[in-house]
Amino acid sequence: MCGIYGITAHDPQFVQQYINTCSHRGPDGYKVWWDPEHQMTLGHNLLSIMADPQLSTQPWKTPKGNTLVYNGEIFNYEELKAKYKGKGFAGITGCDTELLAWGLDEFGIDFIDQIDSMHGFAYYDRENQKLYLSRDHAGIKPLYYAEINEGLVFGSEIKGMLDKVPNARTLDHLAASFQSRTGLNPLRQTLFSGIKKLLPGETVVYDLHDKKIVHTKRIYIKPNANRNFNPEEFRNQLAQAVKRCAIGKRKIGVFLSGGLDSSVVAYELRKIQDKVHTFTNKFNPEVNGDEDFNSDAKAAKVLADSEKFIHTEIEITPKIFASSWDNSVYFGEQPVYTANSSMYCHTNKVLSEHEIVVTMAGDMGDEILGGYTKYQQILHKRFVVKSWKDVLTLWLNRIKRPVPLVDDILSDEILIEEFSKCYSDELWNENDPTASYMALDCVTQVPAEFFSRNDTYGMAYSMEGRFPLASKYFMQYCLDIPTKFKIGPRDRDTKLLSKIAYKNLLPSQIVKKEKTGWTVPVGHWLKNNTDRELTDLYQRNMAEENKINTITVNAKVGKSLIPAWAYKSWKEKYKIKY
């Protein structure tokens, strides 16, 4: 895990400033490189996981004289190393950057089809004056770019390029409209005007002579829904995914939410490592409400005791939530519709203090295994979905009361048209519309909310996040299984694959646990004035927009208060113009 940066100009000072701004992404080294004969400057800072830092310094000179900067991991490195042994690949360093550099030289961007990875990389073809920017199949790793007068500027984070991109601190109307409708922004445009992101599975080719993108390649994990379910095969596939994600030399910590997905990840990791370090959140003070906010912590402890994990409960109090607020806004870069960002930010900080360098989590499980009741509603035809446009329309209405970022929200017709430009009907399976919606969630909701928070908050404390359930092979395996095997007729009949496969291996409290959202009860704390410091922070930030006295106390109270606060704080922190 690292940070990559670049500009199609001779500007080492800017790239060095970019590296300095994002120094948290890689404490094990940094380097700036420029082409002495052409307009290209690249930079990199390193968080070494797989190899000696001295053997993995980037920018990396490829065998054919090209240059690569790369952020990520290739999880099938060993298989590909064995495949190409004696066929041109030296494999001297034990570093996957060496493999990626060689593969791109030999096969071009089609080498991406062979790797099971999480990645954001830039590959500079010096002879042909082409720049290749690529993001992994699931959007686990971010990569942002902007077209400016000098050509193209790009990097792993937005904050370092803001002052290089004209009018970047102006709110992008399309992105703001989409987020105002859905609570998330999975479009190519970011909320910062002029700054875009590579979409999941997307690789673009930029011509340095013509100063434009001349080619785009897209990898989709398609919902084929053509495989029968076998519990033993499912466990084997999941075990292999965890094993691949456990590579490296650094200490691993698992985000153990108490839910089924993180539990199976931790369980499988325990089979290959003597010591498994797990972490969960526990809220103090507890609240009397219509939801047990500590039910996840209780379930996680049951599994941790059963499997003898080295388990840590991270206490979240109103004061901790308040003290982490500013960092969560700054490192998060773009707000999302959640009450939990401050908690996530603090949790990553604590893992880092426990010397964790690699984290694992169960993200993507709900989307590939059928963990949401909305999937049941599609499967049982409570929602009518007969086309890809129906899927996109339903997704646009994913939440009931989103928080508007702008007053003049673009029409649904325009938003759906723009949505379809980013996510094509290659994800549509007329024989399994539910699987089509799930596949769309995999490349929209998951990277826009879950992977982005892990990258921004994990890298804020120099940690690499890994997600076995989002690996290319395991995603495809699960999306090859029809929805009818994953979901039953009753509300609790979700994630049947995992429940059936692990029913005799995990404690019943885990397998039968009702789904909860790992949600901090900050709305209750504010409404009940539990902590003066937290209440003062909210009221000071929101002023006339304070809504504490206008809402009722229930499980949704946080979502009624916090997203609007987060949006306002973000606009102030990043000096956003309207």
mmCIF file of C-alpha atoms in Angstrom, residues 31 33 42 57-70 88-90 96-108 111 121-127 130 132:
data_model
loop_
_atom_site.group_PDB
_atom_site.id
_atom_site.type_symbol
_atom_site.label_atom_id
_atom_site.label_comp_id
_atom_site.label_asym_id
_atom_site.label_seq_id
_atom_site.Cartn_x
_atom_site.Cartn_y
_atom_site.Cartn_z
ATOM 1 C CA LYS A 31 10.996 9.224 -4.528
ATOM 2 C CA TRP A 33 11.337 10.816 -10.951
ATOM 3 C CA LEU A 42 6.091 10.711 -11.254
ATOM 4 C CA THR A 57 11.510 1.536 -4.274
ATOM 5 C CA GLN A 58 9.374 3.297 -6.871
ATOM 6 C CA PRO A 59 9.004 4.836 -9.443
ATOM 7 C CA TRP A 60 10.032 1.499 -10.942
ATOM 8 C CA LYS A 61 12.028 1.143 -14.152
ATOM 9 C CA THR A 62 10.552 -1.707 -16.188
ATOM 10 C CA PRO A 63 12.620 -4.182 -18.252
ATOM 11 C CA LYS A 64 11.732 -2.274 -21.443
ATOM 12 C CA GLY A 65 12.622 1.130 -20.042
ATOM 13 C CA ASN A 66 9.118 2.257 -19.103
ATOM 14 C CA THR A 67 8.196 3.574 -15.660
ATOM 15 C CA LEU A 68 5.593 2.358 -13.156
ATOM 16 C CA VAL A 69 4.135 3.772 -9.947
ATOM 17 C CA TYR A 70 1.815 1.351 -8.194
ATOM 18 C CA GLY A 88 11.028 -14.074 -19.135
ATOM 19 C CA PHE A 89 10.033 -13.072 -15.601
ATOM 20 C CA ALA A 90 13.055 -12.900 -13.309
ATOM 21 C CA ASP A 96 4.741 -7.770 -6.869
ATOM 22 C CA THR A 97 5.717 -4.428 -8.437
ATOM 23 C CA GLU A 98 8.386 -6.321 -10.350
ATOM 24 C CA LEU A 99 5.734 -8.719 -11.687
ATOM 25 C CA LEU A 100 3.328 -5.942 -12.678
ATOM 26 C CA ALA A 101 6.081 -4.008 -14.449
ATOM 27 C CA TRP A 102 7.155 -7.073 -16.416
ATOM 28 C CA GLY A 103 3.589 -8.108 -17.239
ATOM 29 C CA LEU A 104 2.635 -4.680 -18.563
ATOM 30 C CA ASP A 105 5.752 -4.638 -20.721
ATOM 31 C CA GLU A 106 4.961 -8.078 -22.124
ATOM 32 C CA PHE A 107 1.181 -8.070 -22.461
ATOM 33 C CA GLY A 108 0.145 -4.432 -22.250
ATOM 34 C CA PHE A 111 -2.138 -8.269 -18.228
ATOM 35 C CA PHE A 121 -1.295 2.373 -10.900
ATOM 36 C CA ALA A 122 0.223 4.618 -13.548
ATOM 37 C CA TYR A 123 2.362 3.038 -16.291
ATOM 38 C CA TYR A 124 4.342 5.370 -18.522
ATOM 39 C CA ASP A 125 5.112 3.994 -21.995
ATOM 40 C CA ARG A 126 8.033 6.227 -22.864
ATOM 41 C CA GLU A 127 8.528 5.198 -26.494
ATOM 42 C CA LYS A 130 1.239 6.969 -23.566
ATOM 43 C CA TYR A 132 -1.942 4.139 -18.567
#
